[in-house]
CSV table of C-alpha atoms and ligand atoms in Angstrom, one decimal:
chain,number,residue,atom,x,y,z
A,1,MET,CA,-28.6,-60.1,7.2
A,2,LYS,CA,-26.8,-58.8,10.3
A,3,ILE,CA,-29.3,-59.4,13.2
A,4,ALA,CA,-29.0,-58.4,16.9
A,5,ILE,CA,-31.2,-60.6,19.2
A,6,LEU,CA,-32.0,-58.7,22.4
A,7,GLY,CA,-32.8,-61.4,25.0
A,8,GLY,CA,-31.1,-64.1,23.0
A,9,ASP,CA,-30.3,-66.3,26.1
A,10,GLY,CA,-34.1,-66.7,26.8
A,11,PHE,CA,-36.7,-69.4,26.0
A,12,CYS,CA,-37.6,-67.8,22.7
A,13,GLY,CA,-34.4,-65.8,22.0
A,14,TRP,CA,-32.1,-68.8,22.1
A,15,PRO,CA,-33.8,-71.0,19.6
A,16,ALA,CA,-34.5,-68.0,17.4
A,17,ALA,CA,-30.8,-67.0,17.4
A,18,LEU,CA,-29.7,-70.6,16.5
A,19,HIS,CA,-32.4,-70.8,13.7
A,20,LEU,CA,-31.3,-67.5,12.1
A,21,SER,CA,-27.6,-68.4,12.4
A,22,ASN,CA,-28.3,-71.7,10.8
A,23,LYS,CA,-30.0,-69.9,7.9
A,24,GLY,CA,-26.8,-68.0,7.3
A,25,HIS,CA,-27.5,-64.8,9.0
A,26,ASP,CA,-24.8,-63.0,11.1
A,27,VAL,CA,-26.3,-63.1,14.6
A,28,VAL,CA,-25.2,-61.3,17.8
A,29,ILE,CA,-27.0,-62.0,21.1
A,30,VAL,CA,-27.5,-59.1,23.5
A,31,ASP,CA,-28.5,-60.2,27.0
A,32,ASN,CA,-27.8,-59.2,30.6
A,33,LEU,CA,-28.6,-62.7,31.9
A,34,SER,CA,-31.3,-61.1,34.2
A,35,ARG,CA,-33.5,-64.2,33.7
A,36,ARG,CA,-30.8,-66.5,35.1
A,37,ARG,CA,-30.6,-64.2,38.1
A,38,ILE,CA,-34.4,-64.4,38.6
A,39,ASP,CA,-34.1,-68.2,38.5
A,40,ASP,CA,-31.7,-67.9,41.4
A,41,GLU,CA,-34.0,-65.3,43.2
A,42,LEU,CA,-36.9,-67.7,42.9
A,43,ASP,CA,-34.8,-70.8,43.6
A,44,ALA,CA,-36.4,-72.3,40.5
A,45,GLN,CA,-34.4,-73.9,37.7
A,46,SER,CA,-35.3,-74.9,34.2
A,47,LEU,CA,-36.5,-78.5,34.0
A,48,THR,CA,-34.0,-79.0,31.2
A,49,PRO,CA,-30.3,-78.6,32.1
A,50,ILE,CA,-29.5,-75.3,30.3
A,51,ARG,CA,-25.8,-74.6,30.0
A,52,PRO,CA,-24.1,-71.2,30.7
A,53,LEU,CA,-24.3,-69.0,27.7
A,54,VAL,CA,-20.6,-69.1,26.9
A,55,GLU,CA,-20.8,-72.9,26.8
A,56,ARG,CA,-23.9,-72.8,24.6
A,57,LEU,CA,-22.2,-70.5,22.1
A,58,HIS,CA,-19.0,-72.6,22.1
A,59,ALA,CA,-21.1,-75.8,21.4
A,60,TRP,CA,-22.9,-74.0,18.5
A,61,THR,CA,-19.6,-73.2,16.8
A,62,GLU,CA,-18.3,-76.7,17.5
A,63,VAL,CA,-21.4,-78.4,16.0
A,64,THR,CA,-22.1,-76.1,13.0
A,65,GLY,CA,-19.0,-74.0,12.5
A,66,ASN,CA,-21.2,-70.9,12.8
A,67,VAL,CA,-20.2,-68.1,15.3
A,68,ILE,CA,-22.7,-66.2,17.4
A,69,ASP,CA,-21.2,-63.3,19.5
A,70,HIS,CA,-22.6,-62.3,22.9
A,71,VAL,CA,-22.7,-58.7,24.2
A,72,HIS,CA,-23.5,-58.5,27.9
A,73,LEU,CA,-25.7,-55.4,28.1
A,74,ASP,CA,-28.7,-54.2,30.1
A,75,VAL,CA,-30.8,-52.7,27.3
A,76,ALA,CA,-33.1,-50.9,29.8
A,77,GLN,CA,-30.3,-49.3,31.9
A,78,ASP,CA,-27.3,-48.8,29.5
A,79,TYR,CA,-28.5,-46.5,26.7
A,80,GLU,CA,-25.0,-45.5,25.7
A,81,GLY,CA,-23.9,-49.2,25.5
A,82,LEU,CA,-26.9,-49.9,23.3
A,83,LEU,CA,-26.2,-47.0,21.0
A,84,ASP,CA,-22.6,-48.0,20.7
A,85,LEU,CA,-23.7,-51.5,19.8
A,86,LEU,CA,-25.9,-50.3,17.0
A,87,VAL,CA,-23.2,-47.9,15.7
A,88,THR,CA,-20.5,-50.5,15.7
A,89,GLN,CA,-22.4,-53.6,14.7
A,90,ARG,CA,-24.8,-51.8,12.2
A,91,PRO,CA,-27.5,-54.5,12.3
A,92,ASP,CA,-30.1,-54.7,9.5
A,93,ALA,CA,-32.6,-55.9,12.0
A,94,VAL,CA,-33.0,-56.1,15.8
A,95,VAL,CA,-35.3,-58.8,17.3
A,96,HIS,CA,-36.5,-57.6,20.7
A,97,PHE,CA,-37.2,-60.3,23.2
A,98,ALA,CA,-35.5,-58.6,26.2
A,99,GLU,CA,-38.4,-58.1,28.6
A,100,GLN,CA,-39.6,-59.5,31.9
A,101,ARG,CA,-42.3,-61.8,30.5
A,102,ALA,CA,-44.1,-63.6,33.3
A,103,ALA,CA,-47.5,-62.2,34.3
A,104,PRO,CA,-47.4,-63.9,37.8
A,105,TYR,CA,-43.9,-62.5,38.5
A,106,SER,CA,-45.1,-59.1,37.5
A,107,MET,CA,-48.0,-59.3,40.0
A,108,LYS,CA,-46.0,-60.7,42.8
A,109,THR,CA,-44.8,-57.7,44.9
A,110,PRO,CA,-44.5,-53.9,44.4
A,111,ARG,CA,-40.9,-54.5,43.7
A,112,THR,CA,-41.5,-56.9,40.8
A,113,LYS,CA,-44.3,-54.7,39.5
A,114,ARG,CA,-41.9,-51.7,39.4
A,115,TYR,CA,-39.1,-53.8,37.9
A,116,THR,CA,-41.3,-55.1,35.2
A,117,VAL,CA,-42.5,-51.6,34.1
A,118,ASP,CA,-39.0,-50.1,34.4
A,119,ASN,CA,-37.3,-52.9,32.6
A,120,ASN,CA,-39.8,-53.5,29.8
A,121,VAL,CA,-40.8,-49.9,29.0
A,122,ASN,CA,-37.2,-48.6,29.2
A,123,ALA,CA,-35.8,-51.5,27.1
A,124,THR,CA,-38.2,-50.8,24.3
A,125,HIS,CA,-37.9,-47.0,24.5
A,126,ASN,CA,-34.1,-47.1,24.7
A,127,LEU,CA,-34.0,-49.3,21.6
A,128,LEU,CA,-36.2,-46.9,19.6
A,129,ALA,CA,-34.4,-43.8,20.7
A,130,ALA,CA,-31.0,-45.4,20.0
A,131,ILE,CA,-32.1,-46.4,16.5
A,132,VAL,CA,-33.1,-42.8,15.8
A,133,GLU,CA,-29.9,-41.4,17.3
A,134,SER,CA,-27.8,-43.9,15.3
A,135,ASP,CA,-29.5,-42.7,12.1
A,136,LEU,CA,-29.5,-46.3,10.9
A,137,ASP,CA,-32.4,-47.9,9.0
A,138,VAL,CA,-33.0,-50.9,11.3
A,139,HIS,CA,-36.1,-53.1,11.2
A,140,VAL,CA,-37.3,-53.8,14.7
A,141,VAL,CA,-39.1,-57.1,15.2
A,142,HIS,CA,-40.7,-57.1,18.7
A,143,LEU,CA,-42.2,-60.0,20.5
A,144,GLY,CA,-45.5,-58.7,21.9
A,145,THR,CA,-48.4,-60.7,23.2
A,146,MET,CA,-52.0,-61.7,22.4
A,147,GLY,CA,-52.7,-60.5,25.9
A,148,VAL,CA,-52.8,-56.8,24.8
A,149,TYR,CA,-56.2,-57.5,23.4
A,150,GLY,CA,-57.5,-58.7,26.7
A,151,TYR,CA,-59.1,-62.0,27.7
A,152,GLY,CA,-62.8,-61.2,27.8
A,153,THR,CA,-65.1,-62.2,25.0
A,154,ALA,CA,-64.6,-59.8,22.1
A,155,GLY,CA,-67.7,-61.0,20.2
A,156,MET,CA,-65.7,-60.9,17.0
A,157,LYS,CA,-62.6,-62.4,15.4
A,158,ILE,CA,-59.6,-60.5,16.8
A,159,PRO,CA,-58.0,-58.7,13.9
A,160,GLU,CA,-54.2,-58.2,13.4
A,161,GLY,CA,-53.7,-55.2,15.6
A,162,TYR,CA,-56.1,-52.7,13.9
A,163,LEU,CA,-59.9,-52.4,14.2
A,164,ASP,CA,-62.1,-51.0,11.5
A,165,VAL,CA,-64.3,-48.2,12.9
A,166,GLU,CA,-66.9,-45.9,11.5
A,167,ILE,CA,-67.4,-42.6,13.1
A,168,PRO,CA,-70.6,-40.5,12.6
A,169,HIS,CA,-69.7,-37.1,11.1
A,170,GLU,CA,-72.6,-34.6,11.5
A,171,GLY,CA,-74.1,-33.6,8.3
A,172,ARG,CA,-71.5,-35.5,6.2
A,173,ASP,CA,-70.6,-39.1,5.3
A,174,ASN,CA,-69.4,-41.3,8.2
A,175,ILE,CA,-65.7,-41.4,8.6
A,176,GLU,CA,-64.3,-44.9,8.1
A,177,THR,CA,-60.9,-45.5,9.7
A,178,GLN,CA,-58.7,-48.0,11.5
A,179,ILE,CA,-57.5,-47.6,15.1
A,180,LEU,CA,-55.2,-49.7,17.3
A,181,TYR,CA,-57.4,-52.4,18.7
A,182,PRO,CA,-58.3,-51.2,22.3
A,183,THR,CA,-56.0,-52.7,24.8
A,184,ASN,CA,-57.3,-54.5,27.9
A,185,PRO,CA,-54.3,-55.9,29.7
A,186,GLY,CA,-54.8,-58.4,32.5
A,187,SER,CA,-51.5,-58.0,34.4
A,188,ILE,CA,-48.7,-55.5,34.9
A,189,TYR,CA,-46.6,-57.5,32.4
A,190,HIS,CA,-49.4,-57.4,29.7
A,191,MET,CA,-49.8,-53.7,30.5
A,192,THR,CA,-46.1,-53.1,29.6
A,193,LYS,CA,-46.8,-54.7,26.2
A,194,SER,CA,-49.7,-52.3,25.7
A,195,LEU,CA,-47.4,-49.4,26.5
A,196,ASP,CA,-44.9,-50.8,24.0
A,197,GLN,CA,-47.6,-50.6,21.3
A,198,LEU,CA,-47.9,-46.8,21.8
A,199,LEU,CA,-44.1,-46.3,21.7
A,200,PHE,CA,-44.0,-48.2,18.5
A,201,ALA,CA,-46.9,-46.2,16.9
A,202,PHE,CA,-45.2,-43.0,17.8
A,203,TYR,CA,-41.7,-43.9,16.5
A,204,ALA,CA,-43.1,-45.4,13.3
A,205,LYS,CA,-45.1,-42.1,12.7
A,206,ASN,CA,-42.5,-39.6,13.8
A,207,ASP,CA,-39.2,-41.2,12.9
A,208,ARG,CA,-40.2,-43.6,10.2
A,209,VAL,CA,-38.7,-46.5,12.1
A,210,ARG,CA,-39.7,-49.8,10.5
A,211,ILE,CA,-41.4,-51.9,13.2
A,212,THR,CA,-43.1,-55.3,13.2
A,213,ASP,CA,-44.9,-56.2,16.5
A,214,LEU,CA,-45.7,-59.9,16.8
A,215,HIS,CA,-48.7,-60.5,19.1
A,216,GLN,CA,-47.7,-63.9,20.2
A,217,GLY,CA,-49.8,-66.6,22.0
A,218,ILE,CA,-48.5,-68.9,24.7
A,219,ILE,CA,-45.5,-71.0,23.5
A,220,TRP,CA,-45.6,-74.7,24.0
A,221,GLY,CA,-42.9,-77.3,23.4
A,222,THR,CA,-39.2,-77.0,24.2
A,223,ASN,CA,-36.8,-77.7,21.4
A,224,THR,CA,-36.3,-76.8,17.8
A,225,ALA,CA,-34.4,-78.6,15.0
A,226,GLU,CA,-31.3,-76.6,16.1
A,227,THR,CA,-31.5,-77.0,19.9
A,228,LEU,CA,-31.8,-80.7,19.3
A,229,LEU,CA,-28.4,-80.9,17.6
A,230,ASP,CA,-26.5,-81.3,20.8
A,231,GLU,CA,-27.5,-81.6,24.5
A,232,ARG,CA,-25.5,-78.5,25.3
A,233,LEU,CA,-27.8,-76.5,23.0
A,234,ILE,CA,-31.0,-77.5,24.9
A,235,ASN,CA,-33.6,-74.9,25.4
A,236,ARG,CA,-35.1,-73.9,28.8
A,237,PHE,CA,-38.3,-75.4,30.2
A,238,ASP,CA,-40.0,-73.4,32.9
A,239,TYR,CA,-42.5,-75.2,35.1
A,240,ASP,CA,-42.6,-73.1,38.3
A,241,GLY,CA,-45.6,-71.1,39.5
A,242,ASP,CA,-44.3,-67.8,38.2
A,243,TYR,CA,-42.6,-68.6,34.8
A,244,GLY,CA,-44.1,-71.9,33.8
A,245,THR,CA,-46.8,-71.4,31.1
A,246,VAL,CA,-49.9,-73.5,31.2
A,247,LEU,CA,-49.4,-76.2,28.7
A,248,ASN,CA,-45.8,-76.9,29.5
A,249,ARG,CA,-46.7,-77.0,33.2
A,250,PHE,CA,-49.4,-79.6,32.4
A,251,LEU,CA,-46.9,-81.7,30.4
A,252,MET,CA,-44.3,-81.6,33.2
A,253,GLN,CA,-47.0,-82.2,35.9
A,254,ALA,CA,-48.2,-85.3,33.9
A,255,ALA,CA,-44.6,-86.5,33.7
A,256,VAL,CA,-43.9,-86.3,37.4
A,257,GLY,CA,-47.4,-87.6,38.5
A,258,TYR,CA,-48.6,-84.2,39.9
A,259,PRO,CA,-52.3,-83.5,39.5
A,260,LEU,CA,-52.7,-80.9,36.7
A,261,THR,CA,-53.3,-77.5,38.2
A,262,VAL,CA,-56.3,-76.0,36.5
A,263,HIS,CA,-57.1,-72.5,37.8
A,264,GLY,CA,-60.7,-71.9,38.7
A,265,THR,CA,-63.1,-73.5,36.2
A,266,GLY,CA,-60.3,-73.7,33.6
A,267,GLY,CA,-62.7,-71.6,31.4
A,268,GLN,CA,-60.0,-69.2,30.0
A,269,THR,CA,-59.5,-69.7,26.2
A,270,ARG,CA,-56.0,-68.8,25.0
A,271,ALA,CA,-53.9,-68.7,21.9
A,272,PHE,CA,-51.0,-71.1,21.4
A,273,ILE,CA,-48.0,-71.7,19.1
A,274,HIS,CA,-45.2,-74.3,19.1
A,275,VAL,CA,-41.7,-73.1,19.7
A,276,GLN,CA,-40.6,-74.4,16.2
A,277,ASP,CA,-43.3,-72.3,14.6
A,278,MET,CA,-42.3,-69.3,16.7
A,279,VAL,CA,-38.7,-69.3,15.2
A,280,ARG,CA,-40.1,-69.7,11.7
A,281,CYS,CA,-42.5,-66.8,12.2
A,282,VAL,CA,-39.6,-64.6,13.4
A,283,GLU,CA,-37.7,-65.5,10.2
A,284,ILE,CA,-40.8,-64.7,8.0
A,285,ALA,CA,-41.3,-61.4,9.8
A,286,LEU,CA,-37.6,-60.5,9.1
A,287,GLN,CA,-38.0,-61.3,5.4
A,288,ASN,CA,-41.1,-59.1,5.1
A,289,PRO,CA,-40.4,-55.8,6.7
A,290,PRO,CA,-42.7,-52.8,6.4
A,291,ALA,CA,-41.3,-49.8,4.4
A,292,PRO,CA,-40.1,-46.6,6.2
A,293,GLY,CA,-43.1,-44.5,7.0
A,294,ASP,CA,-45.5,-47.4,7.1
A,295,ARG,CA,-47.6,-47.8,10.3
A,296,VAL,CA,-46.4,-50.6,12.6
A,297,MET,CA,-47.0,-54.0,11.1
A,298,ILE,CA,-48.9,-56.1,13.6
A,299,LEU,CA,-49.2,-59.8,13.1
A,300,ASN,CA,-51.0,-62.4,15.3
A,301,GLN,CA,-48.4,-65.0,16.0
A,302,MET,CA,-50.5,-68.0,17.1
A,303,THR,CA,-51.8,-71.1,15.4
A,304,GLU,CA,-54.5,-72.6,17.7
A,305,THR,CA,-56.9,-71.6,20.5
A,306,HIS,CA,-57.8,-73.9,23.4
A,307,ARG,CA,-59.7,-73.7,26.6
A,308,VAL,CA,-57.5,-74.5,29.6
A,309,ARG,CA,-59.7,-77.3,31.0
A,310,ASP,CA,-59.8,-78.9,27.6
A,311,LEU,CA,-56.0,-78.9,27.4
A,312,ALA,CA,-55.9,-80.5,30.9
A,313,GLU,CA,-58.3,-83.2,29.8
A,314,LEU,CA,-56.2,-83.8,26.6
A,315,VAL,CA,-53.0,-84.1,28.6
A,316,ALA,CA,-54.7,-86.3,31.2
A,317,ARG,CA,-56.0,-88.6,28.4
A,318,ILE,CA,-52.6,-89.2,26.8
A,319,SER,CA,-50.7,-89.6,30.1
A,320,GLU,CA,-53.2,-90.9,32.6
A,321,ALA,CA,-52.7,-87.8,34.8
A,322,GLU,CA,-55.2,-86.5,37.3
A,323,VAL,CA,-56.8,-83.1,37.0
A,324,GLU,CA,-57.3,-80.8,40.0
A,325,MET,CA,-59.3,-77.6,40.0
A,326,VAL,CA,-57.4,-75.2,42.2
A,327,PRO,CA,-58.5,-71.7,43.3
A,328,ASN,CA,-57.5,-69.1,40.7
A,329,PRO,CA,-54.8,-66.8,42.0
A,330,ARG,CA,-55.4,-64.5,39.1
A,331,GLN,CA,-58.1,-62.0,38.4
A,332,GLU,CA,-59.6,-63.1,35.0
A,333,SER,CA,-63.0,-63.9,33.5
A,334,ALA,CA,-64.2,-67.3,34.5
A,335,GLU,CA,-65.0,-68.1,30.9
A,336,ASN,CA,-64.1,-66.4,27.6
A,337,GLU,CA,-64.4,-67.1,23.9
A,338,LEU,CA,-61.4,-66.3,21.7
A,339,HIS,CA,-61.3,-66.2,17.9
A,340,VAL,CA,-58.2,-64.8,16.2
A,341,THR,CA,-57.2,-63.9,12.7
A,342,ASN,CA,-53.7,-65.2,11.8
A,343,ASP,CA,-54.0,-65.0,8.0
A,344,THR,CA,-50.7,-63.1,7.4
A,345,PHE,CA,-48.4,-65.8,8.6
A,346,LEU,CA,-50.4,-68.6,6.9
A,347,ASP,CA,-50.3,-66.6,3.6
A,348,LEU,CA,-46.6,-66.1,4.0
A,349,GLY,CA,-46.0,-69.8,4.2
A,350,LEU,CA,-46.3,-70.9,7.9
A,351,GLU,CA,-47.2,-74.5,8.2
A,352,PRO,CA,-48.4,-74.9,11.8
A,353,THR,CA,-47.3,-77.8,14.1
A,354,THR,CA,-50.5,-78.9,15.8
A,355,LEU,CA,-51.0,-79.9,19.4
A,356,SER,CA,-52.2,-83.3,18.3
A,357,GLU,CA,-48.9,-84.0,16.5
A,358,GLY,CA,-46.5,-82.9,19.2
A,359,LEU,CA,-48.0,-83.4,22.7
A,360,LEU,CA,-47.1,-87.0,23.4
A,361,MET,CA,-43.6,-86.6,22.0
A,362,GLU,CA,-43.1,-83.6,24.3
A,363,VAL,CA,-44.2,-85.5,27.4
A,364,GLU,CA,-41.9,-88.5,26.5
A,365,ASP,CA,-38.8,-86.7,25.1
A,366,THR,CA,-38.5,-83.8,27.4
A,367,ALA,CA,-40.8,-83.8,30.5
A,368,ARG,CA,-40.2,-87.5,31.4
A,369,ARG,CA,-36.6,-87.4,30.4
A,370,TYR,CA,-35.8,-84.6,32.9
A,371,ALA,CA,-38.4,-85.4,35.5
A,372,HIS,CA,-35.7,-86.3,38.0
A,373,ARG,CA,-34.7,-82.6,38.0
A,374,ALA,CA,-38.1,-81.3,39.1
A,375,ASP,CA,-38.6,-79.6,42.5
A,376,LEU,CA,-42.3,-80.2,43.2
A,377,SER,CA,-42.4,-77.5,45.8
A,378,LYS,CA,-42.0,-74.9,43.0
A,379,ILE,CA,-45.2,-76.0,41.2
A,380,PRO,CA,-48.0,-74.1,43.1
A,381,ALA,CA,-48.7,-70.6,41.7
A,382,THR,CA,-48.7,-68.3,44.7
A,383,SER,CA,-48.7,-64.8,43.1
A,384,LEU,CA,-52.1,-63.3,43.9
A,385,TRP,CA,-53.5,-60.7,41.5
A,386,ASN,CA,-55.5,-58.8,44.2
A,387,ARG,CA,-54.4,-58.4,47.8
A,388,ARG,CA,-56.5,-55.4,48.6
A,389,THR,CA,-58.9,-55.7,51.5
A,390,HIS,CA,-60.0,-52.1,52.2
A,391,ALA,CA,-61.7,-51.7,48.8
A,392,GLY,CA,-64.5,-54.1,50.0
A,393,ILE,CA,-62.7,-57.2,48.6
A,394,PRO,CA,-61.8,-59.6,51.3
A,395,ALA,CA,-58.4,-61.1,50.6
A,396,SER,CA,-60.0,-64.6,50.6
A,397,MET,CA,-62.3,-63.6,47.7
A,398,ALA,CA,-60.1,-61.1,46.0
A,399,ALA,CA,-58.4,-63.7,43.8
A,400,SER,CA,-61.7,-64.8,42.1
A,401,ALA,CA,-63.1,-61.3,41.7
A,402,THR,CA,-63.6,-59.9,38.2
A,403,THR,CA,-63.8,-56.3,37.1
A,404,PRO,CA,-67.1,-55.0,35.7
A,405,ALA,CA,-65.4,-54.7,32.3
A,406,GLU,CA,-64.5,-58.4,32.3
A,407,ARG,CA,-67.9,-59.5,33.4
B,1,NAD,P1,-37.3,-65.3,28.9
B,1,NAD,O1,-37.4,-64.7,30.2
B,1,NAD,O2,-37.0,-66.8,28.8
B,1,NAD,O3,-36.2,-64.5,28.0
B,1,NAD,C1,-36.0,-63.1,28.1
B,1,NAD,C2,-34.5,-62.8,27.9
B,1,NAD,O4,-34.4,-61.4,27.9
B,1,NAD,C3,-33.7,-63.4,29.1
B,1,NAD,O5,-32.6,-64.1,28.6
B,1,NAD,C4,-33.3,-62.1,29.9
B,1,NAD,O6,-32.1,-62.3,30.5
B,1,NAD,C5,-33.3,-61.1,28.8
B,1,NAD,N1,-33.5,-59.7,29.3
B,1,NAD,C6,-34.6,-59.3,30.0
B,1,NAD,N2,-34.4,-57.9,30.3
B,1,NAD,C7,-33.3,-57.5,29.7
B,1,NAD,C8,-32.6,-56.3,29.6
B,1,NAD,N3,-33.0,-55.2,30.2
B,1,NAD,N4,-31.4,-56.3,28.9
B,1,NAD,C9,-30.9,-57.4,28.3
B,1,NAD,N5,-31.5,-58.6,28.4
B,1,NAD,C10,-32.7,-58.7,29.1
B,1,NAD,O7,-38.7,-65.0,28.1
B,1,NAD,P2,-39.2,-65.6,26.7
B,1,NAD,O8,-40.2,-66.7,27.1
B,1,NAD,O9,-38.0,-66.0,25.8
B,1,NAD,O10,-40.0,-64.4,26.1
B,1,NAD,C11,-39.3,-63.5,25.2
B,1,NAD,C12,-40.3,-62.5,24.7
B,1,NAD,O11,-41.4,-63.2,24.0
B,1,NAD,C13,-40.9,-61.7,25.8
B,1,NAD,O12,-40.9,-60.3,25.4
B,1,NAD,C14,-42.3,-62.2,25.9
B,1,NAD,O13,-43.1,-61.2,26.3
B,1,NAD,C15,-42.6,-62.7,24.6
B,1,NAD,N6,-43.6,-63.8,24.6
B,1,NAD,C16,-43.3,-65.0,25.2
B,1,NAD,C17,-44.2,-66.0,25.3
B,1,NAD,C18,-44.0,-67.4,26.0
B,1,NAD,O14,-44.9,-68.2,26.1
B,1,NAD,N7,-42.8,-67.6,26.5
B,1,NAD,C19,-45.5,-65.9,24.7
B,1,NAD,C20,-45.8,-64.6,24.1
B,1,NAD,C21,-44.8,-63.6,24.0
B,2,USQ,N1,-53.3,-71.5,34.1
B,2,USQ,C1,-53.8,-72.6,34.8
B,2,USQ,N2,-53.0,-73.4,35.5
B,2,USQ,C2,-51.7,-73.2,35.5
B,2,USQ,C3,-51.1,-72.1,34.9
B,2,USQ,C4,-51.9,-71.3,34.2
B,2,USQ,O1,-55.1,-72.8,34.7
B,2,USQ,O2,-51.0,-74.0,36.2
B,2,USQ,C5,-54.2,-70.6,33.4
B,2,USQ,C6,-54.0,-69.1,33.8
B,2,USQ,O3,-54.9,-68.8,34.9
B,2,USQ,C7,-54.4,-68.4,32.5
B,2,USQ,C8,-53.9,-69.4,31.4
B,2,USQ,O4,-53.7,-70.6,32.0
B,2,USQ,O5,-55.8,-68.4,32.4
B,2,USQ,C9,-52.6,-68.9,30.7
B,2,USQ,O6,-51.6,-68.7,31.7
B,2,USQ,P1,-50.1,-68.8,31.3
B,2,USQ,O7,-49.2,-68.6,32.5
B,2,USQ,O8,-49.8,-70.0,30.4
B,2,USQ,O9,-50.0,-67.5,30.2
B,2,USQ,P2,-49.9,-66.0,30.5
B,2,USQ,O10,-49.8,-65.6,31.9
B,2,USQ,O11,-50.9,-65.3,29.7
B,2,USQ,O12,-48.4,-65.6,29.9
B,2,USQ,C10,-47.8,-66.4,28.9
B,2,USQ,C11,-46.3,-65.9,28.8
B,2,USQ,C12,-46.3,-64.4,28.3
B,2,USQ,C13,-47.1,-64.3,27.1
B,2,USQ,C14,-48.5,-64.8,27.2
B,2,USQ,C15,-49.1,-64.9,25.8
B,2,USQ,O13,-45.7,-66.0,30.0
B,2,USQ,O14,-45.0,-63.9,28.2
B,2,USQ,O15,-47.2,-62.9,26.7
B,2,USQ,O16,-48.4,-66.2,27.6
B,2,USQ,S1,-50.9,-64.7,25.9
B,2,USQ,O17,-51.4,-65.5,27.0
B,2,USQ,O18,-51.4,-65.1,24.6
B,2,USQ,O19,-51.1,-63.3,26.3
């Protein structure tokens, strides 16, 4: 298959590109390197020494003989460039990772809020409009998020995208139908993924574009079989307060002797998946496209759910780290239950890597190995979800406030 990977220099896109190339697919990476610019803006670097993209690609060819091209393109800003790419490369599938993906960064300032909305919504819409204009039959595989469902307690097992509903119909039989599971995003970033869902639903219905939307949980781990082939292929490891995700932050904090930063009571329960399973899921999704005219295929791409404070205790136990409850900078329910259906990937052959198998190895092989590169001043999470004072929320309390819906 010819596959274009939008965002192929990122944490998920890079190992996915290598995995697909290793499986014999013809891969082209499309990336504007905006994420490396944000690293510079935040003065925060990956814990692992990621190499410039040209060097990564050169190393991949040297090690495996496979060639991956790179097209430097801003998918959100350069519509004509994107259309030209589709028409000249004629990919069978596009895997779309090219969005600003950090919730804390998206909530940092009005500028980062606006950038996140402009970048993410335009990237997705440009891709869909360009596919229609190119008149090609391209399967879009998009990396979405479990966060579109919201992080309250649903009171049910979260289905794969669609909810069965029964509507009373006066004087007749009730109408039984399925609707998109109602979105309840908890950050500007998560909101852009909810907007993406509507764009996908429209283009699947109106233009018969074939779309798979992967509602992915939090990734943990760093490397995959391919990124381990040579140190120049190493994947990124974010640990700073904006881009570092919870479990990788705990692993890094344990390795450098920093008390594990549990927000609030640590009562949030989230979905997780190892980076190796993520690349496998992308491959499975590519092998099982919907047909033209089908509704968007939505799959929950996660393998386990865990409560944040339980994860902290687990990491503390294996590494003798201390745990510290810090004030929660976000606005989220203090506690939530989360049960998720992930039957499709399991039925299609995914064999999950469990936390118990991989955690200790991750601390030893990655976090401790590169601990000397850590800048501890970048660890605290400083992006506050609510800074408003005139709505009756004093700034000091605002961060722990919850909305009526979340309560
Ligand atoms: P990342 O920031 O490491 O990578 C994103 C890549 O996209 C970067 O290389 C960036 O330069 C590129 N990019 C962004 N905007 C672009 C544009 N307009 N044009 C061209 N390139 C652009 O993020 P990631 O962790 O690899 O996440 C990838 C996708 O997976 C995101 O859409 C994210 O929402 C989703 N996801 C990630 C996680 C996670 O834990 N990392 C979990 C769930 C879902
Ligand atoms: N948390 C802590 N301590 C920390 C960091 C985070 O307690 O040091 C808590 C947060 O308050 C939150 C939970 O851990 O309750 C998860 O935070 P996170 O930063 O790991 O995850 P999130 O902001 O949801 O975003 C990440 C990715 C995003 C992806 C999402 C999947 O950055 O791209 O969409 O995970 S999901 O969470 O399933 O929606």
